Structures are given as structure tokens and as C-alpha cells.
Amino acid sequence: MSDTLASQVAAGEVVDRPASVIKELVENSLDAGAKTVRVEIRRGGISLMKVTDDGCGMSREDASLALLRHATSKLACTEDLFHITQLGFRGEALPSIASISRLRLATRRHEEVEGTEILCEGGDQTPPRDAGTAPGTTIEISDLFYNTPARRKFLKSEETEAGHIEHQFKLHALAFPGVRFMFTRDGQTVYDAVATTDMRQRIADFAGRTQADRLIAILPAEGPGISITGYLLPLSEARRNRRLQYIFLNRRPIDDKLVTRAIRDGFGGFPTGLHPALYLYIEMDPALVDVNVHPAKREVRFRRPGDLVAAIIEAVGNTLSAHARAETAPSPLPNQPALPQPPASTSQHPATAQPTKEPPPPASPRPTIPLPSKTTASSIRPILPATPAAPVLPPSQRELNIPVRHPAPAPPPAATPQLPKHTPHFRLLGILKEQYALFENAEGLVLLSPRAARERILFEQFIAAHKKPVASQLLLSPVLLDMDTRDLAAVTQLLPHFEQAGFRLSSFGHKTLRIEAIPAPLQLDRIEDFVADLIHSLTRGDTRIQRHRNPYEPFAIQMARQYARREDISPLLADPSRLLSNLLACEIPYCTPSGKPTLIPYAMSEITRKFQAN
Ligand code: ADP
Ligand code: MG
């Protein structure tokens, strides 16, 4: 196997997308002791990625060696493998990247007057030549995967790749607050985070403004060879995904089940599907951890996992109880929302610790359909139905601009499905355990699930939007949602669907989504949670939605499901007959769009058979 081929194979492990190139290059800069790291990308990194640092630089000889396989200056013997303090050590990254791109390396050691430049194409180096360059190293990668077209095809949109790069950049910057980090995308400076000794400052540079204010400093905890610091957010900030969990081990971002479980335990148990938000920095004696498990180095193996788990539980648990005490001690300001109380001990799994996801029950039962355009939040007023969907904005345009529509003087009645005159042959018998409605019909007994029924009804309302967009209700004060840049990229692509479904979204600052209007049929208390969950459910499994024949359909399915999941069913059960007639007016009333039953019949013959058994 030739060296270039071997490198291309290795590249398959190390470089799966532009963001992994950025990871390797920035790690090298940090290993070189850089105080400033500048990352520039063009077109999602596919046409250009450039990382410039002011680190130690390389001699001419080292520069040519750096592009050869297993040339690392960081490991002298196997013994060193157990004391890894630097981010890179495999000597694999540069040759791998060089084998699948066009690379330019310019470097100069501080003590030297002349720098060195090497060009490399698909792994073939030009001889080093003199170059006037600042002390430090610049590596420029253009046309990633130009010689491996099969790999290139797997790349997602530029927007998506840029989102991943930005996330990767953010991880490095969060791990090294003492280094200045700059990020430029398509000629625009997106971040310039100055060096700081204050971790909170660095987090604030990247977290949205709402989040930064809520950070709670973790009370430091120690274990043998271990120390834990960081910041966490109250339970109410927990998310359905782990996008707000930043975990670093010796400044290396990691993704480790043991650690995430310890965090959950520290929080005193968590409702399944929710993940606490936090920035956790673990410092550990390098001898206690093996980072050489995976080429991308996100997985690690701990030699004494018990000590680590104990330290994390202690750090998180103590912080939360101290915070709870501080919150409850003096009477809180009347207009401050009370934080959910974390449980006192880690052995409990109380349901009371769960953040309130369901809207609180309304004072009086609400009618089922049509839903009034007046919602529980009084800050909402109805506007005209949305105009047909706006086109997807070009990826280069970072703002999610949506033309403003003007509220109509008199709103049309909310999209009301035509009620059938009567519900033939169904007689309400009662409610079972406040969860299901029981009906009798000619065949026997029928159970109705209100949640499943609502999912079907809403879905059909949303799907009807392909003929006529769903009506919107304008929020008097827009709701802001801090977003992960990867999710923001997904939202840009989904924008026409959001529009069609009655949402009006725009960007507010760099990574905050501003929700200006929501679909009229929805009554939402925590709009930001709903939208965050919706986006998460749509982006899970990558771009599944784009492959669908009618991409709006999965959108409508998720919207109906997410809404029905959190809806208070008691008002629905106040008038089950009405709910049933709305359901029966649907095109496919007997199941939810995802195929779960809405009605379960028990035929008389079946019941009789049961009674006659044995
Ligand atoms: P590794 O980081 O695993 O050692 P790489 O292939 O990433 O392997 O880099 C190879 C070598 O090139 C490094 O060991 C280092 O000596 C040198 N190098 C790479 N990037 C830089 C940089 N930005 N500044 C100084 N030296 C660098
Ligand atoms: Mg490296």
C-alpha cells in the first residue's frame, strides 16, 4: 500500500467532514502553544479552510516531515502514550488531510528570519521554499475531497457543514479561554473572542445572552488525580438533546456515557429524554485516562471510573443544593420565576424535580376545536393567514429575513374543520382514569385516546396547509430562542415549512432565533421549548426530512406530535363527543400519522368470548 493510499484510508477515519479538518488543525495550533488562533472558511469549508496561529512554528525539516505519515514530534516512545498531555499524538492528521485536498503550509519559527512554504496536492509535496511569513503557522486547505468524489458526495449543504465547523470551533474556544479565537466565514467575522482568564466570560462569548446570565458556577470538587469545575444551568434549561452539554477532559471535548450518566445522577435523576445543560471541565492525571481509543479522540477510557463518577456527582449535587438554598433563603423577587427545586439527595428520583413541560391546566375547560385564536398567553393576537411559503434563502445570507405581513383588521375564523352534523351510533359512556373516553357503538365498546386523536386532527389541519397556509397568531412580544449553530442551519432549510405552518421566524443576532408568530391552532405556554423540540425532532436522523417525497409532511407529523404530546388533555375530555366528531371528520381517523391507534374497539363478540372462556 502506497503512503498516499494509506493516508487516504486513514483520512476516512480522521476526516469525515470539513469540521474534522478544523478540529485537527486547531488542535495542532493549540499544541504549538498558540496565543491566537484564526479560522477562516469559505463555502462551508469545502472550498477553503485556513487556520493561522502564532505558535512555535516549524523548522524547514520539520515542515516537510509533518506531511509524512506518523511524523509526530509529540511522542518519543511508547511510555509517552500513557502521559499524553497534548491534543495530537498520532501523527496522522496532516498527511491524511493532505492526501484528500490541496494544502498550503507556511510556517516560521520565532527565532528564524525566513519562513518555509510547502504546497501539497493529493499528498504530493513540492520542495520547501522560502516564504516571508509571520512567526507561527498557517495551513490552508482548498478543495477538500477533490480527488475522492465519492466522499465529496456525502457532504451536506454548505450551510450544514459550516454549522458543524462553527460548533467545532466553539468547542476549542470553550476549552482554551486563554487563547484568542477568531472565526471568519465567507469574509465575515463571526467571532472574535479575546483571551481571558475568566471562564464565564468565554462561555458568555458563545452562549446566547439569555443563557449566559443564568450560569451557576459549579462548586469545585476533587478526587484522587481529578478536579472538576465549570458552570451549569438550572433544571428548567434542560433540553431534549445534549446540545447544551459541553464536557471537556483535560481540555479535550469528550462524549462519554459514564460522564453523562454521572451528571444526571448529580442532578438527582432526570426525566428520561431530558438532559441538563452544563459546561463541565474535568482535569485528570493523564496516567488515569486512555485517549488513544478512537482516531477522532472523542471517546476515552478511564482507569478509575468510580472516582470520576463520585467527583462529578459531588460537584453537580453540591452546586445544585447550594443554589437551591440560596434561592429559597430570602423571599425571591415577586416577578422572578421560581427555579424548580433540585432534590436534596441523589438517591431520589422524584417527579417533582421535573421541569414543567406541560402547560398548566387552564382555569376553565377549553373547547376542543375550533381552538380560539386567543391563547393562554394574553400577548397573542391573530393575524392574516400566512402568504405562500417564502423561498429558501441562499446559504450565504446569514439572516433569516422574512417579509413582514400586516395584521388584518378582522381575523378570519381559525381553520375550522367542518364538523359532521352528528356522530352517528356513538354514545358516550364515560371517562376512564381521566385518560380515555369510552364510547358504545353498534359493534361494542370503543376507547378513544384524546392525545392520539388530537395528533391526527392537528396533522390533517397542518397538511391542509399545502392548499392554504395555516393562520398565524402574532406574539406581542417575540420569543427568543438561543440556538446551536448546527440547528440554526437546519432552520434555514426548513424555513418554508415553518412559514407554511403559520410560524414567523427571524434571526436575532448571530445565533438567536426570534419567534414572532406561531400557528393559530396552537396554544403554547413555552413556545421556545416547543420550537426547540420541533427542530430537534426534525433534524434527528440527519436530513431525513429532505429525502421525503413531500418534505412538508414529516414537518406536519412532528408538529402535530410535539404539540399533542404536551397538550393538557383534561379540556379535551370535558367534551369527548366533540373530539370524536372532529376525529371522525378526518380523512384517516383511526390512527395517528405515525400509525398509532386513536380508537381501540372491543367488539361485543370478543367481550362475550372472554366471559365464556373456560
Ligand atoms: P500530531 O498532531 O498527531 O503530532 P499531525 O499530523 O497533526 O500529528 O501533525 C504532525 C506534526 O506537525 C506535529 O507533531 C507537529 O510537530 C507539526 N505541526 C503541525 N501543525 C503545527 C502547527 N500549527 N504549529 C507547529 N507545528 C505543527
Ligand atoms: Mg495533530
XYZ file of C-alpha atoms and ligand atoms in Angstrom:
642
model
C 0.000 0.000 0.000
C 1.470 3.338 -1.005
C 1.844 6.029 1.604
C -0.698 8.217 -0.128
C -3.225 5.424 -0.240
C -2.562 4.589 3.402
C -3.127 8.240 4.186
C -6.369 8.278 2.275
C -7.542 5.261 4.236
C -6.532 6.938 7.481
C -8.305 10.062 6.274
C -11.507 8.040 6.194
C -11.176 7.690 9.946
C -9.868 11.122 10.778
C -11.639 13.331 8.269
C -15.272 12.649 7.637
C -16.309 16.243 7.018
C -14.770 19.722 6.895
C -15.308 20.201 10.634
C -12.906 17.362 11.377
C -10.177 19.135 9.386
C -10.713 22.222 11.502
C -10.520 20.084 14.609
C -7.144 18.634 13.647
C -5.658 21.940 12.530
C -6.776 23.870 15.587
C -5.532 21.091 17.865
C -2.134 21.406 16.225
C -2.143 25.163 16.766
C -3.001 24.716 20.417
C -0.338 22.044 20.819
C 2.123 24.526 19.308
C 1.342 26.916 22.153
C -0.564 29.466 20.079
C -1.990 32.507 21.844
C -4.111 33.454 18.849
C -5.907 31.087 16.502
C -7.707 32.384 13.452
C -10.040 30.161 11.468
C -11.340 31.232 8.071
C -13.697 29.228 5.944
C -15.406 29.640 2.598
C -18.452 27.802 1.340
C -18.884 25.574 4.342
C -15.167 24.799 4.359
C -15.481 22.879 1.131
C -13.698 25.463 -0.972
C -11.390 26.827 1.735
C -10.354 26.284 5.314
C -7.467 28.289 6.692
C -6.059 28.132 10.199
C -3.438 30.652 11.248
C -1.640 30.584 14.571
C 1.187 32.343 16.363
C 2.524 29.149 17.911
C 6.086 27.831 17.855
C 6.203 27.260 14.087
C 8.264 24.564 12.370
C 11.773 24.353 11.030
C 12.083 23.621 7.327
C 12.930 19.988 8.007
C 10.026 19.523 10.430
C 7.669 21.159 7.985
C 8.324 18.577 5.274
C 8.232 15.776 7.832
C 4.914 16.971 9.206
C 3.213 15.953 5.977
C 4.590 12.421 6.113
C 2.813 9.588 7.837
C 3.355 9.096 11.537
C 5.663 12.032 11.764
C 4.710 13.414 15.099
C 7.022 15.497 17.199
C 4.877 14.781 20.209
C 5.618 11.147 21.096
C 9.150 9.882 21.517
C 8.448 6.415 22.957
C 5.528 4.168 23.923
C 5.887 5.240 27.517
C 4.730 8.688 26.383
C 1.438 7.179 25.255
C 0.383 6.927 28.878
C 1.187 10.522 29.673
C -0.482 12.328 26.861
C -0.845 15.984 27.640
C -1.149 17.271 24.113
C -4.147 17.065 21.859
C -2.428 15.343 18.929
C -0.097 12.406 19.106
C -0.839 10.058 16.259
C 1.000 11.938 13.539
C -1.807 11.059 11.204
C -3.814 14.184 10.715
C -1.738 16.346 8.393
C -0.804 13.587 5.918
C -4.412 12.364 5.912
C -5.766 15.805 5.180
C -3.047 16.431 2.597
C -3.957 13.242 0.753
C -7.509 14.364 0.064
C -7.081 18.078 -0.624
C -4.824 20.829 -1.892
C -2.783 22.069 1.029
C -0.520 25.034 1.600
C 1.678 25.155 4.644
C 3.541 28.311 5.618
C 5.476 28.364 8.830
C 8.232 30.211 10.627
C 9.888 29.718 13.959
C 10.082 32.836 16.076
C 13.857 32.772 16.167
C 14.220 32.479 12.397
C 14.074 35.300 9.882
C 12.924 33.294 6.906
C 9.852 31.108 6.805
C 9.063 27.996 4.764
C 6.277 27.270 2.345
C 5.235 23.849 1.082
C 2.458 23.085 -1.355
C 0.910 19.671 -1.467
C -1.648 18.221 -3.827
C -3.311 14.901 -3.083
C -0.325 14.032 -0.927
C 2.430 15.089 -3.390
C 4.674 17.739 -1.848
C 6.575 20.446 -3.654
C 10.094 21.041 -2.304
C 10.064 23.564 0.555
C 10.831 27.146 -0.451
C 11.485 30.427 1.339
C 8.488 32.421 2.335
C 8.039 35.725 4.059
C 5.541 34.874 6.737
C 4.792 35.906 10.306
C 6.069 33.698 13.127
C 3.730 30.759 13.618
C 1.953 28.511 11.158
C -0.708 28.879 8.507
C -2.348 25.881 6.928
C -4.716 26.355 4.061
C -6.865 23.547 2.728
C -8.693 24.025 -0.530
C -10.956 21.692 -2.438
C -11.437 19.071 0.223
C -12.174 15.618 -1.242
C -11.396 16.886 -4.776
C -9.731 13.549 -5.558
C -12.205 11.351 -3.686
C -15.502 12.259 -5.390
C -17.412 9.512 -3.585
C -16.600 11.148 -0.272
C -17.428 14.552 -1.576
C -20.918 13.402 -2.450
C -21.612 12.643 1.193
C -21.153 16.237 2.201
C -24.288 18.012 3.281
C -25.163 21.539 2.290
C -22.608 24.299 2.810
C -24.855 25.701 5.494
C -24.835 22.416 7.398
C -21.085 21.927 7.076
C -20.449 25.490 8.194
C -22.665 24.852 11.208
C -20.564 21.843 12.166
C -17.347 23.794 11.713
C -18.625 26.582 13.854
C -19.582 24.113 16.548
C -16.126 22.567 16.441
C -14.545 26.000 16.642
C -16.708 26.805 19.637
C -15.590 23.633 21.425
C -11.937 24.631 21.071
C -12.606 28.167 22.174
C -14.542 26.992 25.224
C -11.692 24.688 26.172
C -8.975 27.348 25.904
C -10.210 30.689 27.232
C -6.609 31.898 27.495
C -6.282 31.823 23.705
C -7.812 34.409 21.420
C -10.082 32.745 18.871
C -11.274 34.350 15.659
C -13.684 32.896 13.166
C -14.401 34.270 9.715
C -16.977 32.823 7.415
C -17.221 33.837 3.771
C -15.346 37.030 4.524
C -17.427 37.977 7.543
C -16.063 37.887 11.079
C -18.415 35.804 13.143
C -16.461 35.590 16.406
C -13.530 37.335 17.924
C -13.209 36.020 21.458
C -10.374 37.776 23.252
C -8.167 35.853 25.645
C -9.469 35.794 29.196
C -8.789 34.063 32.486
C -12.491 34.131 33.291
C -14.234 31.037 32.014
C -17.645 32.630 32.451
C -16.578 35.415 30.111
C -15.583 32.900 27.459
C -18.832 30.981 27.837
C -20.736 34.251 27.567
C -18.953 34.954 24.271
C -20.560 31.883 22.787
C -23.689 31.074 24.742
C -26.704 33.183 23.954
C -27.313 36.185 26.148
C -30.223 34.591 27.995
C -28.140 31.597 28.905
C -25.041 33.454 29.994
C -26.960 35.307 32.709
C -28.204 32.100 34.235
C -24.927 30.239 34.597
C -24.316 28.813 38.046
C -20.675 28.215 38.961
C -20.026 24.592 39.857
C -18.568 24.210 43.340
C -15.194 22.654 42.566
C -14.778 19.010 43.579
C -11.675 16.892 43.835
C -10.967 13.189 43.627
C -7.661 11.308 43.508
C -5.936 12.853 40.488
C -9.190 14.540 39.431
C -10.619 18.016 39.692
C -13.976 19.252 38.435
C -15.009 22.822 37.660
C -17.425 24.531 35.334
C -20.882 26.025 35.078
C -24.321 24.561 34.976
C -27.795 25.815 34.223
C -30.951 25.304 36.241
C -33.150 22.294 35.553
C -35.566 24.446 33.648
C -32.923 24.798 30.918
C -32.651 21.061 30.328
C -33.032 20.018 26.710
C -34.227 17.013 24.809
C -30.813 16.659 23.249
C -27.326 17.053 24.615
C -26.517 20.145 22.598
C -26.193 22.201 25.728
C -23.788 19.786 27.342
C -20.179 20.733 26.898
C -17.846 18.299 28.578
C -14.086 18.621 28.473
C -11.488 16.245 29.777
C -8.070 17.851 30.035
C -9.442 20.426 27.579
C -10.475 17.818 25.082
C -14.175 17.717 24.284
C -15.484 14.259 25.079
C -18.654 12.336 24.596
C -18.804 9.701 27.246
C -21.766 7.743 28.614
C -20.215 7.315 32.030
C -19.806 11.049 32.424
C -23.273 11.947 31.144
C -24.811 9.383 33.487
C -22.851 10.802 36.419
C -24.158 14.261 35.520
C -27.726 13.008 35.531
C -27.170 11.372 38.882
C -25.665 14.588 40.196
C -28.861 16.333 39.174
C -30.701 13.752 41.248
C -32.257 11.825 38.425
C -33.864 13.273 35.383
C -36.960 12.551 33.393
C -35.917 10.324 30.534
C -35.292 12.185 27.341
C -34.125 15.367 29.074
C -30.530 16.399 29.501
C -29.223 19.002 31.894
C -27.318 21.898 30.378
C -23.784 22.463 31.584
C -20.155 23.267 30.873
C -18.058 20.729 32.703
C -14.289 20.839 32.858
C -12.581 17.709 34.122
C -8.869 17.854 34.803
C -7.348 14.460 35.309
C -3.893 12.993 35.727
C -3.097 11.834 32.168
C -1.962 8.491 33.561
C -5.560 7.808 34.647
C -7.069 8.048 31.207
C -6.563 6.495 27.802
C -7.369 8.880 24.978
C -5.971 6.630 22.290
C -9.232 4.754 21.770
C -10.530 6.325 18.603
C -8.768 8.280 15.833
C -11.077 11.245 16.326
C -10.288 11.043 20.071
C -13.790 11.828 21.345
C -14.000 8.568 23.218
C -11.829 7.896 26.208
C -11.265 5.097 28.657
C -10.902 5.799 32.345
C -8.679 3.716 34.523
C -10.602 4.519 37.703
C -14.127 5.360 36.568
C -15.613 5.171 40.077
C -13.522 8.102 41.333
C -14.582 10.242 38.421
C -18.268 9.433 38.787
C -18.133 10.237 42.512
C -16.400 13.572 41.878
C -18.927 14.613 39.229
C -21.934 13.648 41.343
C -20.458 15.566 44.258
C -19.678 18.666 42.196
C -23.066 18.834 40.489
C -25.095 17.766 43.528
C -23.439 20.240 45.922
C -23.797 23.076 43.464
C -27.484 22.443 42.983
C -28.274 22.158 46.682
C -26.287 25.291 47.481
C -28.091 27.089 44.683
C -31.475 25.857 45.901
C -30.692 27.097 49.411
C -29.655 30.484 48.083
C -32.829 30.678 46.022
C -35.165 29.817 48.872
C -33.443 31.692 51.716
C -34.554 35.274 51.090
C -38.012 35.685 49.595
C -37.410 35.937 45.868
C -38.485 38.974 43.939
C -42.140 38.605 43.030
C -41.596 38.717 39.280
C -38.731 36.260 39.236
C -39.694 32.827 38.048
C -39.028 30.263 40.751
C -36.464 27.648 39.817
C -37.511 24.053 40.105
C -36.073 22.624 43.281
C -33.379 20.048 42.772
C -33.789 17.072 45.056
C -31.706 17.013 48.205
C -30.219 13.571 47.745
C -29.066 11.748 44.679
C -30.939 8.580 45.578
C -34.289 10.166 44.889
C -35.989 10.241 41.555
C -38.880 12.485 42.400
C -41.270 13.533 39.722
C -41.333 16.937 41.363
C -37.818 17.608 40.133
C -39.009 17.561 36.571
C -39.140 20.819 34.738
C -42.688 21.712 33.874
C -43.080 20.783 30.249
C -46.836 20.540 30.124
C -48.735 23.789 30.142
C -50.548 24.354 33.433
C -54.206 23.354 33.383
C -56.420 26.272 32.417
C -58.897 27.648 34.904
C -61.881 26.581 32.862
C -62.171 23.842 30.267
C -61.323 24.975 26.774
C -63.321 23.972 23.755
C -61.528 21.451 21.593
C -61.926 22.572 18.004
C -62.082 25.188 16.751
C -59.440 26.488 19.084
C -59.882 30.123 19.866
C -57.191 32.316 18.433
C -56.918 33.824 21.908
C -54.428 31.623 23.690
C -53.457 31.178 27.297
C -50.740 33.734 26.734
C -52.541 37.053 26.562
C -49.726 38.519 24.488
C -51.020 36.963 21.322
C -53.268 38.364 18.674
C -54.385 36.843 15.428
C -53.147 37.932 12.029
C -53.897 37.047 8.459
C -53.167 33.566 7.238
C -49.591 33.339 6.090
C -48.822 34.129 2.484
C -47.389 31.256 0.451
C -44.062 29.990 1.631
C -41.007 32.179 1.092
C -38.160 30.658 -0.926
C -35.180 29.264 0.932
C -32.624 31.995 1.349
C -29.220 31.497 -0.200
C -26.876 29.912 2.314
C -24.571 32.876 2.213
C -27.286 35.056 3.633
C -26.985 34.627 7.353
C -30.090 36.487 8.380
C -33.366 34.641 8.352
C -35.293 37.522 6.922
C -38.938 37.016 6.380
C -41.030 39.781 4.890
C -43.364 41.322 7.430
C -47.016 40.769 6.846
C -49.560 43.175 8.180
C -52.193 42.136 10.658
C -55.711 42.134 9.277
C -58.364 44.241 10.981
C -60.660 41.282 11.461
C -59.201 37.806 11.638
C -60.919 35.082 9.708
C -62.243 32.293 11.887
C -59.437 29.875 12.702
C -59.118 26.977 10.292
C -62.158 25.039 11.408
C -62.733 21.595 10.054
C -66.326 21.125 9.060
C -67.987 19.312 11.944
C -70.145 16.403 10.971
C -73.770 17.094 11.825
C -73.795 14.317 14.391
C -71.669 11.403 15.405
C -73.806 8.520 14.377
C -74.040 5.476 16.509
C -71.600 6.592 19.193
C -72.815 7.096 22.730
C -70.517 8.422 25.430
C -70.264 6.065 28.396
C -67.707 7.891 30.479
C -64.066 8.657 31.129
C -61.537 6.050 32.164
C -58.940 7.146 34.720
C -59.005 10.698 33.352
C -57.161 9.401 30.325
C -59.504 7.811 27.842
C -63.056 8.334 26.735
C -65.327 5.307 26.497
C -67.996 5.044 23.818
C -70.541 2.475 22.862
C -71.393 1.776 19.238
C -73.220 -0.916 17.332
C -70.256 -3.286 17.475
C -69.451 -2.855 21.152
C -67.061 -0.725 23.207
C -64.697 1.898 21.768
C -61.815 3.586 23.648
C -60.666 6.971 22.447
C -57.198 8.357 23.223
C -57.540 12.155 23.335
C -53.846 12.747 22.704
C -53.726 10.448 19.694
C -56.939 11.984 18.385
C -55.502 15.483 18.644
C -52.369 14.366 16.870
C -54.423 13.147 13.926
C -56.696 16.202 13.855
C -53.828 18.674 14.024
C -51.860 16.791 11.424
C -54.706 16.984 8.960
C -55.135 20.669 9.703
C -51.454 21.270 9.031
C -51.343 19.125 5.956
C -54.281 21.026 4.518
C -51.876 23.965 4.568
C -50.419 22.902 1.250
C -53.535 24.388 -0.289
C -53.863 27.307 2.070
C -51.212 28.265 4.640
C -52.164 27.895 8.292
C -53.264 31.083 10.028
C -50.744 32.718 12.343
C -51.103 34.389 15.670
C -48.696 37.225 16.210
C -46.862 37.335 19.532
C -46.956 40.792 21.055
C -43.528 40.264 22.467
C -41.432 37.959 20.314
C -39.897 34.938 21.985
C -36.144 34.449 21.704
C -34.544 31.061 21.418
C -30.802 30.503 21.694
C -29.743 28.026 19.080
C -26.876 25.780 18.368
C -25.386 26.904 15.059
C -25.987 23.453 13.585
C -29.674 23.733 14.404
C -29.835 27.250 13.051
C -28.544 25.920 9.743
C -31.337 23.345 9.767
C -33.925 26.017 10.490
C -32.815 27.987 7.456
C -33.546 24.974 5.319
C -36.859 24.323 6.994
C -37.977 27.918 6.803
C -40.574 27.478 4.047
C -42.257 24.749 6.070
C -42.322 26.860 9.191
C -43.918 29.610 7.136
C -46.482 27.339 5.625
C -47.393 26.037 9.062
C -48.027 29.551 10.361
C -44.738 30.347 12.084
C -42.886 33.555 11.533
C -39.221 33.357 12.449
C -36.274 35.642 12.026
C -32.766 35.696 13.330
C -31.843 37.924 16.200
C -28.149 38.400 16.460
C -25.910 35.649 15.360
C -27.413 32.553 16.919
C -30.672 33.538 18.481
C -33.903 32.708 16.746
C -36.716 35.152 17.152
C -40.207 33.696 17.076
C -42.668 36.374 16.037
C -45.760 34.370 15.271
C -46.971 30.838 15.820
C -49.680 28.781 14.140
C -53.142 29.888 15.210
C -54.345 26.401 16.157
C -51.647 26.007 18.808
C -51.876 27.211 22.367
C -48.407 27.225 23.788
C -47.063 28.301 27.109
C -43.407 27.650 26.471
C -43.123 28.473 22.835
C -39.332 28.283 22.866
C -39.421 24.721 24.205
C -41.907 23.693 21.593
C -39.870 25.127 18.755
C -36.629 23.681 20.139
C -38.180 20.227 20.424
C -39.714 20.527 16.993
C -36.392 21.419 15.426
C -34.693 18.624 17.298
C -37.228 16.048 16.159
C -36.879 17.235 12.579
C -33.108 17.205 12.481
C -32.649 13.922 14.282
C -31.563 11.247 11.828
C -29.839 13.987 9.898
C -31.617 15.346 6.854
C -34.268 12.669 6.701
C -36.791 15.364 6.020
C -35.141 16.398 2.780
C -35.385 12.942 1.341
C -39.111 12.728 1.860
C -41.268 12.983 -1.239
C -43.202 15.842 0.288
C -40.864 17.389 2.854
C -43.693 19.296 4.458
C -45.322 16.067 5.547
C -42.727 14.984 8.132
C -42.815 18.560 9.349
C -46.570 18.398 9.857
C -46.243 14.993 11.533
C -43.688 16.259 14.013
C -45.581 19.418 14.714
C -48.769 17.523 15.492
C -46.878 15.013 17.599
C -44.875 17.554 19.558
C -47.952 19.565 20.265
C -50.215 16.658 21.186
C -47.511 15.310 23.485
C -47.543 18.355 25.692
C -51.187 19.275 25.472
C -53.328 19.238 28.574
C -55.949 16.590 27.850
C -58.442 17.459 30.571
C -60.194 20.132 28.471
C -60.395 17.624 25.639
C -62.025 15.107 27.930
C -64.540 17.718 29.030
C -66.280 17.215 25.690
C -65.256 13.833 24.307
C -68.135 13.675 21.820
C -66.923 16.801 20.123
C -63.394 15.458 19.996
C -64.698 12.240 18.482
C -66.665 14.032 15.788
C -63.630 16.105 14.891
C -61.619 12.942 14.671
C -64.180 11.178 12.530
C -64.175 14.161 10.190
C -60.534 13.397 9.392
C -59.505 11.623 6.249
C -57.868 8.789 8.194
C -59.380 8.923 11.671
C -58.253 5.583 13.048
C -54.584 6.209 13.593
C -52.069 8.982 14.196
C -49.859 10.000 11.277
C -47.163 7.790 12.759
C -49.523 4.826 12.851
C -50.571 4.620 16.497
C -54.271 3.911 17.075
C -56.613 6.735 18.031
C -59.552 4.430 18.712
C -59.470 0.892 20.072
C -62.655 -1.130 19.568
C -63.721 -4.090 21.676
C -66.387 -5.954 19.734
C -69.252 -7.499 21.683
C -68.320 -10.890 20.292
C -64.826 -10.524 21.740
C -66.125 -9.442 25.128
C -68.651 -12.256 25.186
C -65.951 -14.749 24.237
C -63.799 -13.574 27.113
C -66.618 -14.091 29.582
C -67.335 -17.521 28.251
C -63.737 -18.694 28.372
C -63.244 -21.846 30.487
P 0.096 15.051 15.602
O -0.620 16.289 15.962
O -0.672 13.830 15.969
O 1.502 15.020 16.058
P -0.234 15.947 12.923
O -0.261 15.205 11.641
O -1.472 16.670 13.307
O 0.178 14.925 14.033
O 0.965 16.944 12.886
C 2.270 16.460 12.614
C 3.327 17.313 13.228
O 3.391 18.567 12.573
C 3.108 17.649 14.688
O 3.606 16.655 15.544
C 3.854 18.971 14.820
O 5.209 18.726 15.077
C 3.769 19.589 13.465
N 2.722 20.639 13.381
C 1.507 20.519 12.824
N 0.817 21.662 12.904
C 1.599 22.550 13.549
C 1.449 23.923 13.939
N 0.297 24.603 13.709
N 2.471 24.522 14.576
C 3.620 23.837 14.818
N 3.807 22.544 14.475
C 2.830 21.900 13.849
Mg -2.392 16.891 15.225
